[in-house]
Coordinates of C-alpha atoms in Angstrom, one line a residue:
Chain I
X880 CA 178.6 38.9 136.0
X881 CA 178.1 35.2 135.8
X882 CA 181.8 34.6 135.5
X883 CA 184.7 36.8 136.4
X884 CA 187.0 37.4 133.5
X885 CA 190.5 38.3 134.5
X886 CA 191.0 40.6 131.5
X887 CA 190.8 44.3 130.8
X888 CA 187.7 46.3 131.7
X889 CA 187.1 46.9 128.0
X890 CA 187.0 43.1 127.2
X891 CA 184.7 42.6 130.2
X892 CA 182.4 45.4 128.9
X893 CA 182.2 43.7 125.5
X894 CA 181.5 40.3 127.0
X895 CA 178.7 42.0 129.1
X896 CA 177.2 43.5 125.9
X897 CA 177.3 40.1 124.2
X898 CA 175.6 38.5 127.2
X899 CA 172.9 41.2 127.1
X900 CA 172.4 40.6 123.4
X901 CA 171.8 36.9 124.1
X902 CA 169.2 37.9 126.7
X903 CA 167.6 40.4 124.3
X904 CA 167.2 37.7 121.7
X905 CA 165.5 35.4 124.2
X906 CA 163.3 38.2 125.3
X907 CA 162.2 39.1 121.8
X908 CA 161.6 35.4 121.0
X909 CA 159.4 34.9 124.1
X910 CA 157.5 38.2 123.7
X911 CA 156.3 37.2 120.3
X912 CA 155.2 33.8 121.6
X913 CA 152.7 35.6 123.8
X914 CA 150.5 36.3 120.8
X915 CA 147.0 35.2 121.4
X916 CA 146.4 32.2 119.1
X917 CA 149.4 30.9 117.2
X918 CA 151.4 32.2 114.3
X919 CA 149.3 30.3 111.8
X920 CA 146.2 32.3 112.8
X921 CA 148.4 35.4 112.6
X922 CA 149.8 34.5 109.2
X923 CA 146.5 33.3 107.6
X924 CA 144.1 35.6 109.3
X925 CA 140.4 34.7 108.9
X926 CA 141.3 31.9 106.4
X927 CA 142.9 30.0 109.3
X928 CA 139.3 29.2 110.5
X929 CA 138.8 27.2 107.3
X930 CA 141.8 24.9 107.9
X931 CA 141.1 21.4 108.8
X932 CA 142.8 19.8 111.8
X933 CA 145.2 17.9 109.6
X934 CA 146.1 21.0 107.6
X935 CA 146.7 22.8 110.8
X936 CA 149.0 20.1 112.0
X937 CA 150.9 20.1 108.7
X938 CA 151.4 23.9 108.9
X939 CA 152.5 23.6 112.6
X940 CA 155.1 21.1 111.6
X941 CA 156.1 23.1 108.5
X942 CA 156.7 26.3 110.7
X943 CA 158.4 24.1 113.4
X944 CA 155.7 25.1 115.9
X945 CA 155.5 21.5 117.1
X946 CA 159.1 21.6 118.3
X947 CA 160.0 22.4 121.9
X948 CA 160.4 26.1 122.5
X949 CA 164.2 26.0 123.0
X950 CA 164.6 24.2 119.7
X951 CA 162.5 26.8 118.0
X952 CA 164.7 29.5 119.5
X953 CA 167.9 27.9 118.3
X954 CA 166.5 27.4 114.8
X955 CA 165.7 31.1 114.7
X956 CA 169.0 32.3 116.1
X957 CA 170.9 29.8 113.8
X958 CA 169.0 31.2 110.8
X959 CA 170.0 34.8 111.9
X960 CA 173.7 33.8 111.9
X961 CA 173.4 32.6 108.4
X962 CA 171.9 35.9 107.4
X963 CA 168.3 34.7 107.3
X964 CA 166.2 37.3 109.2
X965 CA 162.8 36.1 107.9
X966 CA 160.6 37.0 105.0
X967 CA 157.7 39.3 104.6
X968 CA 154.7 37.6 103.0
X969 CA 153.1 40.9 102.1
X970 CA 156.0 42.8 100.4
X971 CA 157.6 39.6 99.2
X972 CA 161.0 40.8 100.5
X973 CA 163.4 39.3 103.0
X974 CA 163.7 41.3 106.2
X975 CA 167.4 41.6 105.3
X976 CA 166.6 43.4 102.1
X977 CA 164.0 45.6 103.8
X978 CA 166.5 46.5 106.5
X979 CA 169.2 47.4 104.0
X980 CA 166.8 50.0 102.6
X981 CA 165.3 51.3 105.9
X982 CA 168.4 51.4 108.1
X983 CA 170.2 54.3 106.2
X984 CA 167.0 56.4 106.5
X985 CA 166.9 56.0 110.3
X986 CA 170.7 56.5 110.5
X987 CA 170.5 59.8 108.6
X988 CA 167.5 60.9 110.8
X989 CA 169.3 60.0 114.0
X990 CA 172.6 61.8 113.0
X991 CA 170.8 64.9 112.0
X992 CA 168.7 64.8 115.1
X993 CA 171.8 64.5 117.3
X994 CA 173.3 67.4 115.4
X995 CA 170.3 69.6 116.0
X996 CA 170.2 68.5 119.7
X997 CA 173.8 69.5 120.2
X998 CA 173.4 72.7 118.4
X999 CA 170.5 73.6 120.6
X1000 CA 171.4 71.9 123.9
X1001 CA 175.1 72.9 124.4
X1002 CA 174.8 76.7 123.7
X1003 CA 171.5 77.0 125.8
X1004 CA 173.1 74.9 128.6
X1005 CA 176.2 77.2 128.6
X1006 CA 174.0 80.3 128.5
X1007 CA 172.0 79.0 131.5
X1008 CA 175.2 78.2 133.4
X1009 CA 176.8 81.5 132.7
X1010 CA 174.6 83.2 135.2
X1011 CA 172.6 80.8 137.4
X1012 CA 169.2 82.0 138.4
X1013 CA 169.3 85.1 136.1
X1014 CA 166.8 85.7 133.4
X1015 CA 168.9 83.8 130.8
X1016 CA 169.0 80.8 133.2
X1017 CA 165.2 80.8 133.4
X1018 CA 165.0 81.0 129.6
X1019 CA 167.4 78.0 129.3
X1020 CA 165.5 76.0 132.0
X1021 CA 162.3 76.9 130.1
X1022 CA 163.7 75.5 126.9
X1023 CA 164.6 72.4 128.8
X1024 CA 161.2 72.0 130.3
X1025 CA 159.5 72.5 126.9
X1026 CA 161.7 69.8 125.4
X1027 CA 160.7 67.4 128.2
X1028 CA 157.0 68.3 128.2
X1029 CA 156.2 68.6 124.5
X1030 CA 155.6 65.1 123.1
X1031 CA 157.3 64.4 119.8
X1032 CA 154.1 63.3 118.1
X1033 CA 152.4 66.5 119.1
X1034 CA 155.2 68.8 117.9
X1035 CA 155.5 66.8 114.7
X1036 CA 151.7 67.0 114.1
X1037 CA 151.7 70.7 114.8
X1038 CA 154.7 71.6 112.6
X1039 CA 153.6 69.4 109.7
X1040 CA 150.0 70.7 110.0
X1041 CA 151.2 74.4 109.9
X1042 CA 153.7 73.7 107.1
X1043 CA 151.5 71.6 104.9
X1044 CA 148.0 73.1 105.5
X1045 CA 149.0 76.7 105.8
X1046 CA 152.1 77.2 103.6
X1047 CA 151.7 74.1 101.3
X1048 CA 155.2 72.9 102.3
X1049 CA 155.1 69.1 102.4
X1050 CA 158.1 67.6 100.8
X1051 CA 157.3 64.3 102.6
X1052 CA 154.2 63.9 100.5
X1053 CA 156.2 63.5 97.4
X1054 CA 157.6 60.0 98.2
X1055 CA 160.9 59.5 99.9
X1056 CA 164.0 60.6 98.0
X1057 CA 167.4 59.0 98.9
X1058 CA 170.2 61.5 99.4
X1059 CA 172.1 60.2 96.3
X1060 CA 169.0 60.5 94.2
X1061 CA 167.9 64.1 95.1
X1062 CA 170.0 65.5 98.0
X1063 CA 168.1 68.8 98.1
X1064 CA 164.6 67.1 98.4
X1065 CA 166.0 64.6 100.8
X1066 CA 167.3 67.3 103.2
X1067 CA 163.9 69.1 102.9
X1068 CA 162.2 65.9 103.9
X1069 CA 164.6 65.4 106.8
X1070 CA 164.4 68.9 108.1
X1071 CA 161.2 68.8 110.2
X1072 CA 161.5 65.2 111.5
X1073 CA 165.1 65.7 112.7
X1074 CA 164.2 69.0 114.2
X1075 CA 161.4 67.4 116.2
X1076 CA 163.5 64.5 117.4
X1077 CA 166.5 66.8 118.1
X1078 CA 164.4 69.2 120.1
X1079 CA 163.2 66.3 122.4
X1080 CA 166.8 65.2 123.2
X1081 CA 168.1 68.8 123.4
X1082 CA 166.5 69.1 126.8
X1083 CA 168.5 66.4 128.6
X1084 CA 171.7 67.6 126.8
X1085 CA 171.0 71.2 127.8
X1086 CA 170.5 70.1 131.5
X1087 CA 173.6 68.0 131.5
X1088 CA 175.7 70.8 129.9
X1089 CA 174.4 73.3 132.5
X1090 CA 175.2 71.1 135.5
X1091 CA 178.6 70.0 134.1
X1092 CA 179.7 73.6 133.3
X1093 CA 178.7 74.7 136.8
X1094 CA 180.5 71.8 138.4
X1095 CA 183.7 72.2 136.3
X1096 CA 183.8 75.9 136.9
X1097 CA 184.0 75.4 140.6
X1098 CA 187.0 73.1 140.4
X1099 CA 190.5 74.2 141.6
X1100 CA 192.2 74.0 138.2
X1101 CA 189.8 76.6 136.8
X1102 CA 190.7 79.0 139.6
X1103 CA 194.4 78.3 139.0
X1104 CA 194.0 79.0 135.3
X1105 CA 192.1 82.2 136.1
X1106 CA 194.8 83.3 138.6
X1107 CA 197.6 82.8 136.1
X1108 CA 195.7 85.1 133.7
X1109 CA 194.1 82.8 131.1
X1110 CA 191.7 85.1 129.0
X1111 CA 188.0 84.6 129.8
X1112 CA 187.0 83.2 126.4
X1113 CA 189.9 80.7 126.3
X1114 CA 189.0 79.7 129.9
X1115 CA 185.3 79.2 128.9
X1116 CA 186.0 77.2 125.7
X1117 CA 189.3 75.3 126.3
X1118 CA 189.2 74.7 130.1
X1119 CA 185.6 74.6 131.2
X1120 CA 183.6 73.4 128.1
X1121 CA 186.1 70.7 127.1
X1122 CA 185.9 69.1 130.6
X1123 CA 182.2 69.6 130.8
X1124 CA 181.6 67.7 127.6
X1125 CA 182.5 64.4 129.1
X1126 CA 179.1 63.8 130.7
X1127 CA 177.4 65.4 127.7
X1128 CA 178.9 62.7 125.5
X1129 CA 177.5 60.0 127.8
X1130 CA 174.1 61.7 127.9
X1131 CA 174.0 61.9 124.1
X1132 CA 174.8 58.2 123.8
X1133 CA 172.1 57.4 126.4
X1134 CA 169.6 59.3 124.3
X1135 CA 170.1 57.1 121.3
X1136 CA 167.6 54.6 122.6
X1137 CA 165.1 57.4 122.8
X1138 CA 166.0 58.4 119.2
X1139 CA 165.3 54.8 118.0
X1140 CA 161.9 54.8 119.9
X1141 CA 161.1 58.3 118.8
X1142 CA 162.0 57.4 115.2
X1143 CA 158.9 55.1 115.2
X1144 CA 156.7 58.1 115.8
X1145 CA 158.4 60.7 113.6
X1146 CA 159.0 58.3 110.7
X1147 CA 155.3 57.4 110.8
X1148 CA 154.1 61.0 110.8
X1149 CA 156.5 62.2 108.1
X1150 CA 156.2 59.0 106.0
X1151 CA 159.9 58.2 106.1
X1152 CA 160.6 54.5 105.2
X1153 CA 163.0 53.9 108.1
X1154 CA 163.4 51.1 110.7
X1155 CA 160.7 52.5 112.9
X1156 CA 158.1 52.6 110.1
X1157 CA 159.2 49.1 109.1
X1158 CA 158.4 47.7 112.6
X1159 CA 155.2 49.7 113.0
X1160 CA 153.9 48.5 109.6
X1161 CA 154.7 44.9 110.4
X1162 CA 152.9 45.2 113.7
X1163 CA 149.8 46.6 112.0
X1164 CA 149.9 43.9 109.4
X1165 CA 150.6 41.2 112.0
X1166 CA 153.8 40.1 110.3
X1167 CA 155.4 38.8 113.4
X1168 CA 158.5 37.4 111.8
X1169 CA 159.3 40.9 110.5
X1170 CA 158.5 42.5 113.9
X1171 CA 160.7 39.9 115.7
X1172 CA 163.8 40.5 113.5
X1173 CA 163.4 44.3 113.3
X1174 CA 163.0 44.7 117.0
X1175 CA 166.1 42.6 117.5
X1176 CA 168.0 44.7 115.0
X1177 CA 167.0 47.9 116.8
X1178 CA 167.9 46.5 120.2
X1179 CA 171.3 45.4 118.7
X1180 CA 171.9 48.9 117.5
X1181 CA 171.1 50.3 120.9
X1182 CA 173.4 47.9 122.7
X1183 CA 176.3 48.7 120.2
X1184 CA 175.8 52.5 120.6
X1185 CA 175.8 52.1 124.4
X1186 CA 179.0 50.0 124.2
X1187 CA 180.7 52.6 122.0
X1188 CA 179.6 55.4 124.3
X1189 CA 181.1 53.6 127.2
X1190 CA 184.4 52.9 125.4
X1191 CA 184.5 56.5 124.1
X1192 CA 183.9 57.7 127.7
X1193 CA 186.9 55.7 128.9
X1194 CA 189.0 57.2 126.1
X1195 CA 188.2 60.8 126.8
X1196 CA 188.1 60.7 130.6
X1197 CA 191.3 59.2 132.0
X1198 CA 189.8 59.0 135.5
X1199 CA 187.5 56.2 134.4
X1200 CA 190.4 54.2 133.0
X1201 CA 192.3 54.5 136.3
X1202 CA 189.6 52.7 138.2
Chain R
X1264 CA 161.6 60.7 127.2
X1265 CA 164.9 61.0 128.9
X1266 CA 165.7 58.4 131.5
X1267 CA 168.3 59.4 134.0
X1268 CA 169.0 57.2 137.0
X1269 CA 170.4 58.9 140.0
X1270 CA 171.8 56.7 142.7
X1271 CA 172.6 58.9 145.6
X1272 CA 175.2 57.5 148.1
X1273 CA 173.3 57.6 151.4
X1274 CA 176.3 56.7 153.5
X1275 CA 178.4 59.7 152.6
X1276 CA 175.6 62.1 153.3
X1277 CA 176.1 64.6 156.0
X1278 CA 172.4 64.5 156.8
X1279 CA 170.9 61.8 158.8
X1280 CA 170.4 58.6 156.8
X1281 CA 166.6 58.7 157.0
X1282 CA 166.5 61.8 154.9
X1283 CA 163.9 64.3 155.9
X1284 CA 160.9 63.3 158.0
X1285 CA 157.5 63.6 156.4
X1286 CA 156.6 67.1 157.8
X1287 CA 159.9 68.6 157.0
X1288 CA 159.8 67.2 153.4
X1289 CA 156.3 68.8 152.9
X1290 CA 157.6 72.1 154.1
X1291 CA 160.7 71.9 151.8
X1292 CA 158.4 71.0 148.9
X1293 CA 156.1 74.0 149.6
X1294 CA 159.1 76.3 149.7
X1295 CA 160.3 75.4 146.2
X1296 CA 158.3 77.4 143.5
X1297 CA 158.5 74.6 141.0
X1298 CA 157.3 72.0 143.5
X1299 CA 154.2 74.2 144.4
X1300 CA 153.4 74.8 140.7
X1301 CA 153.7 71.1 140.0
X1302 CA 151.6 70.2 143.0
X1303 CA 148.8 72.6 142.0
X1304 CA 148.8 71.4 138.4
X1305 CA 148.7 67.8 139.4
X1306 CA 145.9 68.4 142.0
X1307 CA 143.8 70.2 139.3
X1308 CA 144.2 67.3 136.9
X1309 CA 143.3 64.8 139.7
X1310 CA 140.1 66.7 140.3
X1311 CA 139.3 66.9 136.6
X1312 CA 139.8 63.1 136.3
X1313 CA 137.5 62.4 139.2
X1314 CA 134.9 64.8 137.9
X1315 CA 135.0 63.1 134.5
X1316 CA 134.8 59.7 136.0
X1317 CA 131.7 60.7 138.1
X1318 CA 130.0 61.7 134.9
X1319 CA 128.8 65.1 136.2
X1320 CA 130.1 67.1 133.2
X1321 CA 127.4 68.7 131.0
X1322 CA 128.4 66.5 128.0
X1323 CA 129.2 62.9 127.7
X1324 CA 132.6 62.3 126.0
X1325 CA 131.0 60.0 123.4
X1326 CA 127.7 61.7 122.7
X1327 CA 127.7 62.8 119.0
X1328 CA 125.7 65.8 117.8
X1329 CA 126.2 66.2 114.0
X1330 CA 124.5 69.6 114.0
X1331 CA 127.5 71.1 115.8
X1332 CA 130.4 69.5 114.1
X1333 CA 133.7 71.4 114.5
X1334 CA 132.1 74.1 116.6
X1335 CA 134.8 76.6 117.8
X1336 CA 135.2 77.0 121.6
X1337 CA 132.2 78.9 123.2
X1338 CA 130.5 79.3 126.5
X1339 CA 128.6 76.0 125.8
X1340 CA 131.4 74.0 124.3
X1341 CA 134.4 75.2 126.3
X1342 CA 137.0 73.6 124.1
X1343 CA 134.8 73.4 121.0
X1344 CA 133.6 70.2 119.3
X1345 CA 135.3 67.6 117.1
X1346 CA 134.4 66.3 113.6
X1347 CA 131.7 64.1 115.0
X1348 CA 130.2 66.9 117.1
X1349 CA 131.5 65.6 120.4
X1350 CA 132.3 68.0 123.2
X1351 CA 136.1 68.3 123.3
X1352 CA 136.2 69.4 126.9
X1353 CA 134.4 66.2 128.0
X1354 CA 136.7 64.1 125.8
X1355 CA 139.8 65.8 127.1
X1356 CA 138.6 65.2 130.7
X1357 CA 137.9 61.6 129.9
X1358 CA 141.3 61.3 128.2
X1359 CA 143.0 62.7 131.2
X1360 CA 141.2 60.2 133.4
X1361 CA 142.2 57.4 131.1
X1362 CA 145.8 58.6 130.9
X1363 CA 146.1 58.9 134.7
X1364 CA 144.5 55.4 135.2
X1365 CA 146.9 53.7 132.8
X1366 CA 149.9 55.7 134.1
X1367 CA 149.2 55.1 137.8
X1368 CA 148.7 51.3 137.2
X1369 CA 151.8 51.1 135.0
X1370 CA 153.9 52.9 137.6
X1371 CA 152.4 50.9 140.4
X1372 CA 153.3 47.6 138.7
X1373 CA 156.8 48.7 137.6
X1374 CA 157.5 50.4 141.0
X1375 CA 156.5 47.5 143.2
X1376 CA 158.2 44.8 141.1
X1377 CA 161.3 46.9 140.2
X1378 CA 161.8 48.1 143.8
X1379 CA 161.4 44.6 145.2
X1380 CA 163.9 43.2 142.7
X1381 CA 166.3 46.1 143.3
X1382 CA 166.2 45.8 147.1
X1383 CA 166.7 42.0 146.9
X1384 CA 169.6 42.4 144.4
X1385 CA 171.3 45.1 146.4
X1386 CA 170.8 43.4 149.8
X1387 CA 171.4 39.8 149.1
X1388 CA 174.1 40.3 146.4
X1389 CA 175.5 37.0 144.9
X1390 CA 173.4 35.0 142.5
X1391 CA 170.2 36.9 142.9
X1392 CA 172.0 40.1 142.1
X1393 CA 173.6 38.6 139.1
X1394 CA 170.3 37.3 137.8
X1395 CA 168.3 40.5 138.5
X1396 CA 171.0 42.7 137.0
X1397 CA 171.1 40.6 133.9
X1398 CA 167.3 40.9 133.4
X1399 CA 167.5 44.6 134.0
X1400 CA 170.3 45.0 131.4
X1401 CA 168.2 43.1 128.9
X1402 CA 165.2 45.3 129.5
X1403 CA 167.3 48.4 129.3
X1404 CA 168.6 47.3 125.9
X1405 CA 165.2 48.1 124.4
X1406 CA 164.1 51.7 123.7
X1407 CA 161.2 51.9 126.2
X1408 CA 158.7 53.0 123.6
X1409 CA 159.6 50.1 121.3
X1410 CA 159.3 47.6 124.2
X1411 CA 155.9 48.9 125.1
X1412 CA 154.8 49.0 121.4
X1413 CA 156.0 45.4 120.9
X1414 CA 154.1 44.1 123.9
X1415 CA 151.0 46.1 123.1
X1416 CA 151.0 44.7 119.6
X1417 CA 151.0 41.1 120.8
X1418 CA 148.5 41.5 123.7
X1419 CA 144.8 41.5 123.4
X1420 CA 144.5 45.2 123.9
X1421 CA 142.6 47.0 126.8
X1422 CA 143.7 49.7 129.2
X1423 CA 145.2 47.1 131.6
X1424 CA 147.4 45.3 129.1
X1425 CA 148.5 48.8 127.8
X1426 CA 149.6 49.6 131.4
X1427 CA 151.5 46.3 131.6
X1428 CA 153.2 47.0 128.3
X1429 CA 154.3 50.4 129.6
X1430 CA 155.4 49.0 133.0
X1431 CA 157.8 46.6 131.4
X1432 CA 160.1 49.4 130.2
X1433 CA 160.0 51.3 133.5
X1434 CA 160.6 48.4 136.0
X1435 CA 164.4 48.4 135.4
X1436 CA 164.5 52.1 136.3
X1437 CA 163.2 51.2 139.7
X1438 CA 165.6 48.3 140.0
X1439 CA 168.6 50.6 139.5
X1440 CA 167.2 53.4 141.6
X1441 CA 166.6 51.0 144.6
X1442 CA 169.7 48.8 144.2
X1443 CA 172.3 51.6 144.3
X1444 CA 171.5 53.0 147.7
X1445 CA 170.8 49.5 149.2
X1446 CA 174.3 48.4 148.3
X1447 CA 175.7 51.0 150.7
X1448 CA 172.8 50.8 153.3
X1449 CA 173.5 47.1 153.9
X1450 CA 176.9 48.0 155.3
X1451 CA 175.6 50.5 157.7
X1452 CA 176.0 49.8 161.5
X1453 CA 172.4 49.4 162.5
X1454 CA 171.7 47.0 159.6
X1455 CA 174.7 44.9 160.6
X1456 CA 173.4 45.1 164.2
X1457 CA 170.0 43.9 163.1
X1458 CA 171.7 41.0 161.3
X1459 CA 173.7 40.2 164.3
X1460 CA 170.6 40.0 166.5
X1461 CA 169.3 37.3 164.2
X1462 CA 166.8 39.3 162.3
X1463 CA 165.9 37.6 159.0
X1464 CA 166.7 39.2 155.6
X1465 CA 163.1 39.8 154.5
X1466 CA 162.4 41.6 157.8
X1467 CA 165.5 43.7 157.6
X1468 CA 164.7 44.7 154.0
X1469 CA 161.1 45.8 155.0
X1470 CA 162.0 47.4 158.4
X1471 CA 165.4 49.0 157.8
X1472 CA 166.1 49.2 154.1
X1473 CA 162.8 50.3 152.5
X1474 CA 162.0 53.2 154.8
X1475 CA 165.4 54.7 154.0
X1476 CA 165.0 54.6 150.3
X1477 CA 161.3 55.7 150.4
X1478 CA 162.1 59.4 149.7
X1479 CA 164.1 58.6 146.5
X1480 CA 161.4 56.2 145.4
X1481 CA 158.5 58.7 145.9
X1482 CA 160.4 61.3 143.7
X1483 CA 161.1 58.6 141.1
X1484 CA 157.4 57.5 141.1
X1485 CA 156.3 61.1 140.2
X1486 CA 158.9 61.4 137.4
X1487 CA 158.0 58.0 136.0
X1488 CA 154.3 59.0 136.1
X1489 CA 155.1 61.8 133.6
X1490 CA 156.9 59.3 131.3
X1491 CA 154.0 56.9 131.6
X1492 CA 151.5 59.6 130.6
X1493 CA 153.7 60.4 127.6
X1494 CA 154.1 56.7 126.7
X1495 CA 150.3 56.1 126.9
X1496 CA 149.7 59.1 124.7
X1497 CA 152.4 58.0 122.2
X1498 CA 151.0 54.5 122.0
X1499 CA 147.5 55.8 121.5
X1500 CA 148.7 58.1 118.8
X1501 CA 150.3 55.1 117.0
X1502 CA 147.1 53.1 117.3
X1503 CA 148.4 50.7 120.0
X1504 CA 147.0 52.4 123.1
X1505 CA 143.6 52.1 124.8
X1506 CA 141.3 51.1 122.0
X1507 CA 138.3 53.4 121.0
X1508 CA 135.7 54.4 121.9
X1509 CA 137.5 55.3 125.1
X1510 CA 138.8 58.9 124.8
X1511 CA 142.6 59.2 124.8
X1512 CA 144.6 62.4 124.4
X1513 CA 147.0 60.6 121.9
X1514 CA 144.1 59.5 119.7
X1515 CA 142.5 63.0 119.8
X1516 CA 145.8 64.5 118.5
X1517 CA 145.9 61.8 115.8
X1518 CA 142.3 62.7 114.7
X1519 CA 143.2 66.4 114.6
X1520 CA 146.1 65.9 112.1
X1521 CA 144.2 67.2 109.1
X1522 CA 142.4 70.0 111.0
X1523 CA 145.4 71.9 112.3
X1524 CA 144.5 75.0 110.4
X1525 CA 140.8 74.4 109.8
X1526 CA 139.9 73.7 113.4
X1527 CA 143.0 74.3 115.5
X1528 CA 141.2 73.7 118.8
X1529 CA 140.9 70.0 118.0
X1530 CA 144.7 69.8 118.2
X1531 CA 145.5 72.5 120.8
X1532 CA 143.0 71.4 123.4
X1533 CA 144.3 67.8 123.9
X1534 CA 147.8 68.9 123.1
X1535 CA 148.1 71.7 125.6
X1536 CA 146.4 69.6 128.3
X1537 CA 148.9 66.8 127.7
X1538 CA 151.9 69.2 127.9
X1539 CA 150.5 70.7 131.1
X1540 CA 150.0 67.3 132.7
X1541 CA 153.5 66.1 131.8
X1542 CA 155.2 69.4 132.9
X1543 CA 153.2 69.4 136.1
X1544 CA 154.3 65.9 137.0
X1545 CA 157.9 66.8 136.1
X1546 CA 157.9 69.9 138.2
X1547 CA 156.4 68.0 141.2
X1548 CA 158.9 65.2 140.7
X1549 CA 161.8 67.6 140.7
X1550 CA 160.4 69.4 143.7
X1551 CA 159.9 66.1 145.6
X1552 CA 163.4 65.0 144.7
X1553 CA 164.9 68.2 146.1
X1554 CA 162.7 68.0 149.2
X1555 CA 163.3 64.3 150.0
X1556 CA 166.8 63.5 148.8
X1557 CA 169.2 64.1 151.6
X1558 CA 172.1 64.8 149.2
X1559 CA 170.5 67.7 147.3
X1560 CA 170.3 71.3 148.1
X1561 CA 167.4 72.4 150.3

């Protein structure tokens, strides 16, 4: 750290996250200044060619592009703090309003995906660990390798293709339904996308569960518990799994970044109007102010989840707190 | 893609600090079934990529023949043809060559820059460590696909800028993988001895530090290659990868979206090849990590 805070590790961790967020905002700002040509060309497209030199100057000063870079940066950040995330010229909506609609979609998708991933990953990991190198372990490892090796966009294309073109099942073609409008349709629309995303992160969760169960099982306290006659099922669930879940929680938190990235792909394929689709659409339409703010929001979410994972980890594992 | 960063502690290892020497590592790799399978798959794809680049395949990847649109796989068209009557095998081969080219360059850039930064941060500590770690944390705060997508969307796109966009997300992985072991290596006796004899920091880093982390880095390079192949395909699928007419596995899957039932080979050919390539690199990476990392079983 730049400065050593003489405070609790938790406060230091939060300060670190804030510092990272500052860096993220600078990085996003600079990335979008790397656009070939300037934002006027981007905003006005071919019509920009028809602008006279004076008009161009006027626009540059209107958008603040004649200001030094750091002033532009502070204007942008200042606007964000007052709740102004920019405006989409195409949809005539503020990015704030767009995000208020799209964020819940991505949140629901992410929560369901994590649910699927845990439901697949933990049992398969435990099954694998229950007899290393046996047939069931090979099966588990195979599931893990499939999760790593099958790209989300491929699995999504395949499943959607089969469902829609063979069985005529394509609830996503009907236009997105919010859960409070039509819960049943909404869940149908979320089924395949969250399964695809969940499958991808089930692999690392399965691997982590397997390693952790094997490790915990070899510890002294498990032997002691076995010696004093704890029944096998109680030993497996209460003693081994509970302790093995600590790294699984961390791994799940770490996968959140993948979820947000994967959401771009899955939301695009299944026409879900979430954050990922919002950013992709803005990129395709060259609406860079929307891209800038949305990317910042996604990175912010990622930093917050990482921070929460870290704090949760301290909470459930006393050994970390002791350090 | 899942990104896990292992930072083995080289000083507590019971094995010699240098890890395994080259020959022993090769033997260890050839003894692990997954390593051998991975090696064979990757070698086959390397050959395919070279053959495609030499242009000795019976069909050109871009030659259209509208009389044979959506022809199923046959002895002439091994993987069938697509909706424009192009030979899918030739396109898959060209797509593999393109993927490998982008992935290798992306991993080279991120590997060299990331490792250099990680070694400097770990060895010099102090301000340079603070600065490098801050930049690393910032890059890690982006989902890597989103970072690549954002960069690819602002660049003038060609295969090289796509490689740079992908590299940005992977460089911090190499920083962490390199920095961890260097932190403990700098305290080792022979490094202190080198310092005491007046050897300069850059020379120590190149002569004494780098060779000791080479094994870990080689394994990381292979795993990162598989993520880079996946990233390139994902970007292409989303329309932000290598622009057409260059063949790309991701673009081929995108084009096959509406043909899943009508002409399944248009999806399965690029899809299965992509899976095989990613799995092969993963297996080879796992095998290399076991063979080269002194702290693992073997």
